[in-house]
Coordinates of C-alpha atoms in Angstrom, one line a residue:
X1117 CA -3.8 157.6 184.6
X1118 CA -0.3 156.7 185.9
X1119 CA 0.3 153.2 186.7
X1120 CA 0.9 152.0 189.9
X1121 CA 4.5 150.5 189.4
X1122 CA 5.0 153.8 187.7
X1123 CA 3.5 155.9 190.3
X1124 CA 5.7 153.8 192.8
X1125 CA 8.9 154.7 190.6
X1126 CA 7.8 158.6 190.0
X1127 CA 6.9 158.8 194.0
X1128 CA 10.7 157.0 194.6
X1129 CA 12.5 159.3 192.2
X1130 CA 11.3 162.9 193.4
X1131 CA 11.9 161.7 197.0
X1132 CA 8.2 160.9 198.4
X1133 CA 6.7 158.3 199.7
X1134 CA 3.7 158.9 202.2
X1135 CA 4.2 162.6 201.9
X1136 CA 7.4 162.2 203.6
X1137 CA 11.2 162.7 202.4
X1138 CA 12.5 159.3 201.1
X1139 CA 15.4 158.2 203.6
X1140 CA 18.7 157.7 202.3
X1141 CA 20.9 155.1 204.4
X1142 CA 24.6 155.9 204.9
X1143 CA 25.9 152.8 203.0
X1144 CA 23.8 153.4 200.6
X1145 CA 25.6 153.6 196.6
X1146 CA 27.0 156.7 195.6
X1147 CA 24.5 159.3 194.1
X1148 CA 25.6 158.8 190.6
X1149 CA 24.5 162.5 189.6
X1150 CA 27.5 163.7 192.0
X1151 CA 29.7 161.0 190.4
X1152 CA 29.9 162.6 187.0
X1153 CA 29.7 166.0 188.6
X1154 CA 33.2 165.1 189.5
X1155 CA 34.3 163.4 186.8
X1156 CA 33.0 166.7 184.5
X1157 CA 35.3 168.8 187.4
X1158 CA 38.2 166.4 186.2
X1159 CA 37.4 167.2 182.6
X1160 CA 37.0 170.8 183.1
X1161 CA 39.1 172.1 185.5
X1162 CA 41.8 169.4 186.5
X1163 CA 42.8 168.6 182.7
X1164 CA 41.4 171.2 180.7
X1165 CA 41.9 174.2 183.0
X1166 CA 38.9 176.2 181.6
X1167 CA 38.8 179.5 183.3
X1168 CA 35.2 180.4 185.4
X1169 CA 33.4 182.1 182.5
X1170 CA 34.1 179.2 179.9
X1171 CA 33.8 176.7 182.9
X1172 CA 29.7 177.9 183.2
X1173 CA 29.0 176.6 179.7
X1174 CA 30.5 173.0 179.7
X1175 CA 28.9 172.6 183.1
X1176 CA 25.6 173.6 182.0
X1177 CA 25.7 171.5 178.9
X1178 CA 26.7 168.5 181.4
X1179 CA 23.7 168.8 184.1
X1180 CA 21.2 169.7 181.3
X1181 CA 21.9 166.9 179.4
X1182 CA 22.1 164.7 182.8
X1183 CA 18.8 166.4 184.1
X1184 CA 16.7 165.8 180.8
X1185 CA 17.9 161.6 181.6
X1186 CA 16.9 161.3 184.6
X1187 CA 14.2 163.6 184.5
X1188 CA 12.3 160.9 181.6
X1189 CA 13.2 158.0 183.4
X1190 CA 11.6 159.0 186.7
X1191 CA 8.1 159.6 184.4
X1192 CA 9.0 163.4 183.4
X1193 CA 7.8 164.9 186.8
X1194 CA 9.1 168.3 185.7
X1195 CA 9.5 170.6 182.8
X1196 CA 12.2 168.9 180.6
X1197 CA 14.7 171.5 179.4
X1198 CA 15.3 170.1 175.9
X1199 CA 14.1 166.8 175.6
X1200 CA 11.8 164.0 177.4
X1201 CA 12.7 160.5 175.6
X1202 CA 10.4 157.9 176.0
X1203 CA 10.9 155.9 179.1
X1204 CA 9.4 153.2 180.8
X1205 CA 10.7 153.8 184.3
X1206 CA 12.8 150.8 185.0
X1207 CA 15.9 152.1 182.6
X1208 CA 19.1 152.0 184.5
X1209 CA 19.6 155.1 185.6
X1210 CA 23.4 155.0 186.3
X1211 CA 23.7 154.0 182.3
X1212 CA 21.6 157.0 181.8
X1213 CA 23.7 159.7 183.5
X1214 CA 26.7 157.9 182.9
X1215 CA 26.0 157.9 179.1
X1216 CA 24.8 161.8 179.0
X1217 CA 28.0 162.5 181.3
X1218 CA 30.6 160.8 178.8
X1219 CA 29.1 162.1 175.3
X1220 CA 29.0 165.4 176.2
X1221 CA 32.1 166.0 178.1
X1222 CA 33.4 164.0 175.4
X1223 CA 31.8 166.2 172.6
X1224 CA 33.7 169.3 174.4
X1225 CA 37.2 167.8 175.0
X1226 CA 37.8 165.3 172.1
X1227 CA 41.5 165.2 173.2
X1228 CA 40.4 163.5 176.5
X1229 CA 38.5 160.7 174.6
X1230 CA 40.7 158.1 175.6
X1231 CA 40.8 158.9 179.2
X1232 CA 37.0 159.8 179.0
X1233 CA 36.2 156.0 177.5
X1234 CA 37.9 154.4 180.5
X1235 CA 36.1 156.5 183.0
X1236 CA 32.9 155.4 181.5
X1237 CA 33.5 152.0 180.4
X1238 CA 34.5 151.6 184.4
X1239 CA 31.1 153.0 185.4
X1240 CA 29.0 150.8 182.6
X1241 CA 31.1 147.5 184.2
X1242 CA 29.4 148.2 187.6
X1243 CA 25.7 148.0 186.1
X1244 CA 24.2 144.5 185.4
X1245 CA 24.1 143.6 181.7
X1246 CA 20.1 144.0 180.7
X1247 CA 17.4 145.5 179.2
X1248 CA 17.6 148.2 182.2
X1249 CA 21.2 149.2 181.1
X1250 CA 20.6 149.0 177.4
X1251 CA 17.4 151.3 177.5
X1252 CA 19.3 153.1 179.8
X1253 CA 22.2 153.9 178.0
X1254 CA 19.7 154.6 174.5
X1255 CA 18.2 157.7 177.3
X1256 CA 21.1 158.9 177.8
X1257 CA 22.4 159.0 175.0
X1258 CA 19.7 161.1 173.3
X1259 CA 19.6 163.9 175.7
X1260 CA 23.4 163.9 174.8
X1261 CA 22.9 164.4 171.5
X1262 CA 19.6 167.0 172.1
X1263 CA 22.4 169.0 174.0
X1264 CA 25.2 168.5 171.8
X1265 CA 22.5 170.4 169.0
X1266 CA 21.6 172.5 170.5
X1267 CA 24.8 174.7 171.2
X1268 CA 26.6 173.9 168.1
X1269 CA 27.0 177.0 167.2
X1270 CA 26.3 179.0 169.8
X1271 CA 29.4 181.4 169.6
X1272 CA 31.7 179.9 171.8
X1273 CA 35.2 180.3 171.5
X1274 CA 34.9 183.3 169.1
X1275 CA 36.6 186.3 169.0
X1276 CA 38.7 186.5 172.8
X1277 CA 39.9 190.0 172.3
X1278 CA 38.1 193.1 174.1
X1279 CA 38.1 196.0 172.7
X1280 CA 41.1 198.7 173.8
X1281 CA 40.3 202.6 175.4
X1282 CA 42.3 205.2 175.3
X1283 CA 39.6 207.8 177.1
X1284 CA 39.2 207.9 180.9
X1285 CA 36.7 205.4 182.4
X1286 CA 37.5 203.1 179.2
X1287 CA 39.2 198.8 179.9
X1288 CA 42.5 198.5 179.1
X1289 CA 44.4 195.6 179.9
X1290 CA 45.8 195.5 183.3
X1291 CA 49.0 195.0 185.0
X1292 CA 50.6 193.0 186.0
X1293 CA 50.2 190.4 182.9
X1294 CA 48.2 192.9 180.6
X1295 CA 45.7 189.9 179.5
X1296 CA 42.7 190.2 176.9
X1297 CA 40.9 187.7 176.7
X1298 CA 37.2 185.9 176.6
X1299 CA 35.1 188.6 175.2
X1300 CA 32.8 185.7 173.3
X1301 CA 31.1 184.9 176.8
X1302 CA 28.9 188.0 176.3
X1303 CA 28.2 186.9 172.8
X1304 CA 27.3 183.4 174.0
X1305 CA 23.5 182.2 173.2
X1306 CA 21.8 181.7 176.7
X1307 CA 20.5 178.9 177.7
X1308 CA 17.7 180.2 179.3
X1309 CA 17.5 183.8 178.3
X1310 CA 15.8 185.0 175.5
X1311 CA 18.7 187.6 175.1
X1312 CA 21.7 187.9 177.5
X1313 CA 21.0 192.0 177.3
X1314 CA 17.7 191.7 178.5
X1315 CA 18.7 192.9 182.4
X1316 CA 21.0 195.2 180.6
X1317 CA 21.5 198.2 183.8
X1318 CA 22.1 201.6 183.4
X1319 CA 25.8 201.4 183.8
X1320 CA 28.3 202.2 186.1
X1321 CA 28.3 205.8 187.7
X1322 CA 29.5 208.6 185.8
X1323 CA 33.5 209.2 186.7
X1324 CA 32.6 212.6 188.1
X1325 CA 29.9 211.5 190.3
X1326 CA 30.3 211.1 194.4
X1327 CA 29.6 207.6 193.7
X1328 CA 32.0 206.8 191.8
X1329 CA 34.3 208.6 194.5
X1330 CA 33.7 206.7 196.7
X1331 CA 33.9 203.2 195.3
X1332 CA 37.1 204.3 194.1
X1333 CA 38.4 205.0 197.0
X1334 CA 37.1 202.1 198.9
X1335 CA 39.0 199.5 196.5
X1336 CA 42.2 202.2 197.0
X1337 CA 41.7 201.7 200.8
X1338 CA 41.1 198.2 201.2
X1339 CA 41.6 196.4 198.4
X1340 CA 45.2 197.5 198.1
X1341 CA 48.1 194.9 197.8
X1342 CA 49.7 196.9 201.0
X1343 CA 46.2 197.7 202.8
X1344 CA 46.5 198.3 206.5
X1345 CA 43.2 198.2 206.9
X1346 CA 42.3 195.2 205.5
X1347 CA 41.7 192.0 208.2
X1348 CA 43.3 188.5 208.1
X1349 CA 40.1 187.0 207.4
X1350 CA 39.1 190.0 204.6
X1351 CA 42.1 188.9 202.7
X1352 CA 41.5 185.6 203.3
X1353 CA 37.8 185.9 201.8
X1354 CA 39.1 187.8 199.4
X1355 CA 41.3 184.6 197.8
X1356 CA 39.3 182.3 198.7
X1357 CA 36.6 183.3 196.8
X1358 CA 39.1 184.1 193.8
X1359 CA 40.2 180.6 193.4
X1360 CA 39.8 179.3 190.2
X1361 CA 39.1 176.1 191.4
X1362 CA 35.4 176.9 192.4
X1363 CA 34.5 176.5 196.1
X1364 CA 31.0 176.1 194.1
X1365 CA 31.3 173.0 192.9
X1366 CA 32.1 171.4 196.5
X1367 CA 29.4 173.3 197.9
X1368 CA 27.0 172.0 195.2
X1369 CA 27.9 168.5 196.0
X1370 CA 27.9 168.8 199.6
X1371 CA 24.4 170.0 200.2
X1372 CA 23.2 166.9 197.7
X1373 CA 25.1 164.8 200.2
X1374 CA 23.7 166.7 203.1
X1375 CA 20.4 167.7 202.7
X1376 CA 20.3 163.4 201.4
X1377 CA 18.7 164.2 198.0
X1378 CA 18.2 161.5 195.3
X1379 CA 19.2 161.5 191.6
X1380 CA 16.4 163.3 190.7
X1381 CA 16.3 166.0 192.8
X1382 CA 20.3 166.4 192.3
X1383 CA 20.0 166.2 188.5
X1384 CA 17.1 168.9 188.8
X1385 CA 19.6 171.1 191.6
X1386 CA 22.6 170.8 189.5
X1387 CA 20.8 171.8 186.2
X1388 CA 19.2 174.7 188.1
X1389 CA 22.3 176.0 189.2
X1390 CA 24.7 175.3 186.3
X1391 CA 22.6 176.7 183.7
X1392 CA 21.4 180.1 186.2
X1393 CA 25.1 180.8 186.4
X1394 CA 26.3 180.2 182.8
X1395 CA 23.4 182.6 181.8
X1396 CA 24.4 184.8 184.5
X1397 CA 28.0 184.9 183.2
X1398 CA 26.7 185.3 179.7
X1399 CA 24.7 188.3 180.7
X1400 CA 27.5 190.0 182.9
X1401 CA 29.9 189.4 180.1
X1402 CA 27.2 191.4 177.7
X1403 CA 27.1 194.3 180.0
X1404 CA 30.8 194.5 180.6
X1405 CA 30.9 194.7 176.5
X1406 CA 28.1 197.1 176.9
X1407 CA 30.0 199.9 178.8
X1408 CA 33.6 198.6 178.6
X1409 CA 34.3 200.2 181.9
X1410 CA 37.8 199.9 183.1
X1411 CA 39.7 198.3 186.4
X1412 CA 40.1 199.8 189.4
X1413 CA 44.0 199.3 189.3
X1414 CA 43.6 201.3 186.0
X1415 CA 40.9 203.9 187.6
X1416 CA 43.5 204.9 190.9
X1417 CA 46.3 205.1 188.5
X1418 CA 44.9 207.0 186.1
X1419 CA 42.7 209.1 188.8
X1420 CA 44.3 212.3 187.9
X1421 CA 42.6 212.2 184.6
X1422 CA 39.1 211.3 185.7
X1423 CA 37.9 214.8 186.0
X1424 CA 36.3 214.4 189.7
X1425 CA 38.6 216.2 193.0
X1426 CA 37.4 213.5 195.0
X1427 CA 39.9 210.9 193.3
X1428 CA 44.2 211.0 193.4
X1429 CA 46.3 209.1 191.3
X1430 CA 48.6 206.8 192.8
X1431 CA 50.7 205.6 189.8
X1432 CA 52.1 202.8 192.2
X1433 CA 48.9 201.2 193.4
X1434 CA 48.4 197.6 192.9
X1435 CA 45.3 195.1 193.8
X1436 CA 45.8 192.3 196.8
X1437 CA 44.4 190.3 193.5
X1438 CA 45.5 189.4 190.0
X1439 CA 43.0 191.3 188.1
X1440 CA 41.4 189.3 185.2
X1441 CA 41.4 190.0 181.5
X1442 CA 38.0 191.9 181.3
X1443 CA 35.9 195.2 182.0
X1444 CA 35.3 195.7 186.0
X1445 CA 31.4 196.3 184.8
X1446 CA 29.4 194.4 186.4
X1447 CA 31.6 191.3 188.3
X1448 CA 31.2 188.1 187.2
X1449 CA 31.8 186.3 189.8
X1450 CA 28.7 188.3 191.7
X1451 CA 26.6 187.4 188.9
X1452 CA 27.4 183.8 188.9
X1453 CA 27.3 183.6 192.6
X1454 CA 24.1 185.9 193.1
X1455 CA 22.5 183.7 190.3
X1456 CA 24.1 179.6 192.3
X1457 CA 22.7 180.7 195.5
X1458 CA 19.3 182.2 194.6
X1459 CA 18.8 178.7 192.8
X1460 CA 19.6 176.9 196.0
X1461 CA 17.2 179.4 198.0
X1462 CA 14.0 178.3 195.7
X1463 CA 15.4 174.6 195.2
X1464 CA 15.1 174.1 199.1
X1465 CA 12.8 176.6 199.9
X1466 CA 14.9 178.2 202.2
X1467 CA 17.4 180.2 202.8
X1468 CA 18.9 179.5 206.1
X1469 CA 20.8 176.3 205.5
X1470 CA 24.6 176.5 206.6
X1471 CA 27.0 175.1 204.2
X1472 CA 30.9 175.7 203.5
X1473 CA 33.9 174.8 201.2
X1474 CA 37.3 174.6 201.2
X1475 CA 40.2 176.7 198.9
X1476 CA 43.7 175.3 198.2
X1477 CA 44.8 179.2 197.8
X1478 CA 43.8 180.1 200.7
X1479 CA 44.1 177.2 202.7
X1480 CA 40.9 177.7 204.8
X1481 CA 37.5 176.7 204.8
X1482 CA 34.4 178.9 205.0
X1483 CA 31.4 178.7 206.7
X1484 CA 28.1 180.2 205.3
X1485 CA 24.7 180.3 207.5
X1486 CA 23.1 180.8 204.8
X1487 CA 23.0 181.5 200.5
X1488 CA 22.5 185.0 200.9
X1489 CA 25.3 185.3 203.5
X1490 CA 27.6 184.2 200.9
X1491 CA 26.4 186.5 198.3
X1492 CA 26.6 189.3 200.7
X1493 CA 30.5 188.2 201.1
X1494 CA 31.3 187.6 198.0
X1495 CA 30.0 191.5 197.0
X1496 CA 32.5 192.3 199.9
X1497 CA 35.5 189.9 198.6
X1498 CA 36.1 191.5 195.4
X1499 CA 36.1 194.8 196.7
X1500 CA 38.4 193.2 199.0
X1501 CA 40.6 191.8 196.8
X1502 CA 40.9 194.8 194.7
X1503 CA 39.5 193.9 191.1
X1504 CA 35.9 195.4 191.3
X1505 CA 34.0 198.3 192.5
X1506 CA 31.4 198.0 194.5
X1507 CA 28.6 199.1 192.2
X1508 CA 30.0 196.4 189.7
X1509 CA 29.7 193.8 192.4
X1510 CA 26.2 195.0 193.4
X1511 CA 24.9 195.0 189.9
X1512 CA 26.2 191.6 189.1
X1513 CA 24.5 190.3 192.7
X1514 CA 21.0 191.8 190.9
X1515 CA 21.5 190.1 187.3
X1516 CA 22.5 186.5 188.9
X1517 CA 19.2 186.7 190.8
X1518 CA 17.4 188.5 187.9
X1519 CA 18.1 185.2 185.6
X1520 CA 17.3 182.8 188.1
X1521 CA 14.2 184.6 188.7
X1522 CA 13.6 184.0 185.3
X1523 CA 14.4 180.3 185.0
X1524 CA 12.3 180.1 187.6
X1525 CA 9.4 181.2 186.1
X1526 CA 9.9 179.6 182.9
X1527 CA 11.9 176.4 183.2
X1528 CA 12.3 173.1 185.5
X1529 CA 8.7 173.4 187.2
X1530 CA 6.9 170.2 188.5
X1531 CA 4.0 168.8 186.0
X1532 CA 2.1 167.4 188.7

C-alpha cells in the first residue's frame, strides 16, 4: 500500500485533493514545466532556427525526458514513456525538470552549452541547497540520459535531399527559391509508432481524376498570390498559421496557465502533444516520400501536361505562400496540427475549450472555440495560402489523429 505522506504527494501532483481540482493561487511560482518549455523555444527556434519538421523531434525529446521526471517523483501515477527512476516523492522537482531540460537541450545544441549552463545554473540558484535538490537533480538527470539513448541514432539529420521528377504529378523543387531539403524526417524512428508507414493512405488522386480537378483549381482560385477571391482574414489565416514561429507552442502554454494545471499534468500535456506531433511529422514525411507528389505551383504550371481537360496551365501562377522544400502529399502541418489538438481533446476531455495565439507575420491574433475548430482552419489555410491541396491537407488532418489515437491507446495512461 501507498503511504500516506506519499498518497498526500501523489494526490497533490495529479491535481486532486477530495475529488476536486487542486487550486492554483495567482501569486503562486511559476509552473516550472512551462519555464523550460520556453527556454527549449529559445534553444530551438530563437538561436537554432530549426524549421517545424526538425523542431517536432527536439521538442519531443525535451517533454519526454521532462515527463518521465516528474512523472517518478509524483509516485509514477501514469505509464512512464522510457523510464521511472526510483523516487521517494519529496525530490525537488524544479531540479528535476530543470536538470532533464538543460541535458537534453544541451545534448542537441552543444554550441549553446555556454549559454545553456547559465540558464540552468540560474534556475538551480533559486532552489534550496538539500537532499530535495540533490535527489532531484540525480532524477532528472537519468531520464536525460534514458532519452539521450534512446534516439542516438535514430536517423536524424541524414540524407536532406528528395528525390527529383521529371514525369507529370512527380516533386520538383519549387519556385521561387527551388529548395530540397529534410527528406530524413520520414526516415526518422518514431517515438511512439511501431513504423511511421503504418497509416500509409492510398495516395493522392490520380492526375486525371475530377478530384484532382478540382483541388487543383481550388488552390488556382484561391490560393493565388493575386486571388480576388480570397478575404482579408483568409489571407490572414493563411500566414498566420505559416509562421515558423509556431502559434503552438503559445497555445500549449496558455491553456497550462489557463485551465491552472500543475507540473504533472503539464509535463504529461506537453509530452502528449510533443511526441503525437513529431510522430505525426514523421509519418507525413513517410508518405510524402511514398508518392513524391508535386506542388500545386508546379501542378497549375505544368497543367497542360497533366492529361485531364479539366486543368489549364498558367505558366505565371504563383502561391500567396512561399512553398516549402517538400512533396505537397499529405501536409505536414495538418498532420502535426490534426495530431496537437486531438491530444488536447483527450487530455481535457473536451473539445470545446476556446483558446488563441498570436503571429508576428501576420500581426493578429486568433481565436479558436475549440481544437477541432482549429484543425478545420488550418485544412482551409494551406489551401489558402497556396502550398497544398486539399486532399493533402485532409489526409494529413486523419494521420495526426490516427497517431494520437494510437498513443492514446498505448502510452501515458494512469496506473491507478
Amino acid at each position: 500500500m501507498m503511504g500516506l505522506r506519499r498518497m498526500v504527494v501523489w494526490l497533490a501532483a495529479v491535481g486532486v485533493v477530495g475529488g476536486s481540482p487542486v487550486a492554483y493561487a495567482s501569486d503562486s511560482p511559476p509552473n516550472v514545466v512551462i519555464v523550460w518549455d520556453q527556454n527549449a523555444q529559445t534553444a530551438i527556434w530563437d538561436v537554432a532556427r530549426q524549421q517545424p519538421q526538425v523542431q517536432a523531434r527536439s521538442f519531443a525529446m525535451v517533454h519526454g525526458a521532462i515527463y518521465d521526471a516528474v512523472n517518478a517523483i509524483a509516485g509514477t501515477p501514469y505509464q512512464p514513456y522510457l523510464v521511472a527512476p526510483a523516487a521517494k516523492g519529496t525530490e525537488s522537482t524544479g531540479a528535476a525538470v530543470a536538470t532533464a531540460g538543460f541535458r537534453v537541450l544541451s545534448a542537441l545544441f552543444p554550441d549553446q552549452q555556454a549559454r545553456l549552463r547559465t540558464q540552468y545554473d540560474e534556475a538551480l540558484a533559486a532552489i534550496p541547497d538539500g537532499d530535495a535538490k540533490r535527489r532531484g537533480i540525480s532524477v532528472g538527470a537519468r531520464t536525460a540520459a534514458a532519452m539521450i539513448a534512446a534516439r542516438r541514432d535514430d536517423g536524424a539529420f541524414g540524407d536532406p535531399a528528395w528525390p527529383v521528377g521529371t514525369q507529370p504529378g512527380q516533386w520538383r523543387p519549387a519556385p521561387p527559391t527551388f529548395a530540397n531539403d529534410t527528406a530524413w524526417v520520414g526516415r526518422l524512428k518514431p517515438f511512439l509508432l511501431p513504423s511511421a508507414s503504418m497509416f500509409r493512405t492510398s495516395g493522392p488522386p490520380a492526375l486525371t481524376s475530377d478530384r484532382y480537378a478540382r483541388d487543383i483549381n481550388e488552390v488556382k482560385a484561391i490560393g493565388s498570390a493575386t486571388s480576388t477571391v480570397r478575404t482579408a482574414d483568409q489571407t490572414q489565416a493563411a500566414i498566420w498559421w505559416h509562421d515558423r514561429h509556431l502559434a503552438e507552442w503559445e497555445i500549449k502554454r496558455r491553456l497550462a496557465t489557463t485551465q491552472r494545471l500543475n507540473p504533472l499534468q503539464t509535463a504529461r500535456m506537453f509530452a502528449m502533444v510533443d511526441l503525437a506531433e513529431a510522430d505525426a511529422t514523421t509519418a507525413c514525411f513517410n508518405e510524402k516520400a511514398a508518392w513524391n507528389f508535386w506542388r500545386p505551383v508546379t501542378a497549375i504550371q505544368l497543367a497542360d501536361t497533366d492529361g485531364n481537360p479539366k486543368t489549364t496551365a498558367d505558366p505565371a501562377w504563383m502561391p500567396l505562400l512561399v512553398t516549402p522544400p517538400h512533396p505537397d502529399y499529405t501536409s505536414g502541418h495538418a498532420c502535426f496540427t490534426g495530431a496537437s489538438m486531438s491530444a488536447l481533446r483527450h487530455f481535457f476531455g473536451r473539445d470545446d475549450i476556446s483558446f488563441s495565439g498570436s503571429s508576428v507575420d501576420s500581426g493578429t491574433t486568433r481565436h479558436f472555440r475549440s481544437f477541432s475548430q482549429a484543425v478545420a482552419e488550418v485544412i482551409e489555410a494551406r489551401v489558402w495560402g497556396g502550398i497544398h491541396t486539399r486532399t493533402a491537407d485532409e489526409q494529413g488532418a486523419k494521420i495526426g489523429r490516427q497517431v494520437t489515437a494510437y498513443m492514446i491507446a498505448h502510452y501515458f495512461k494512469p496506473k491507478r
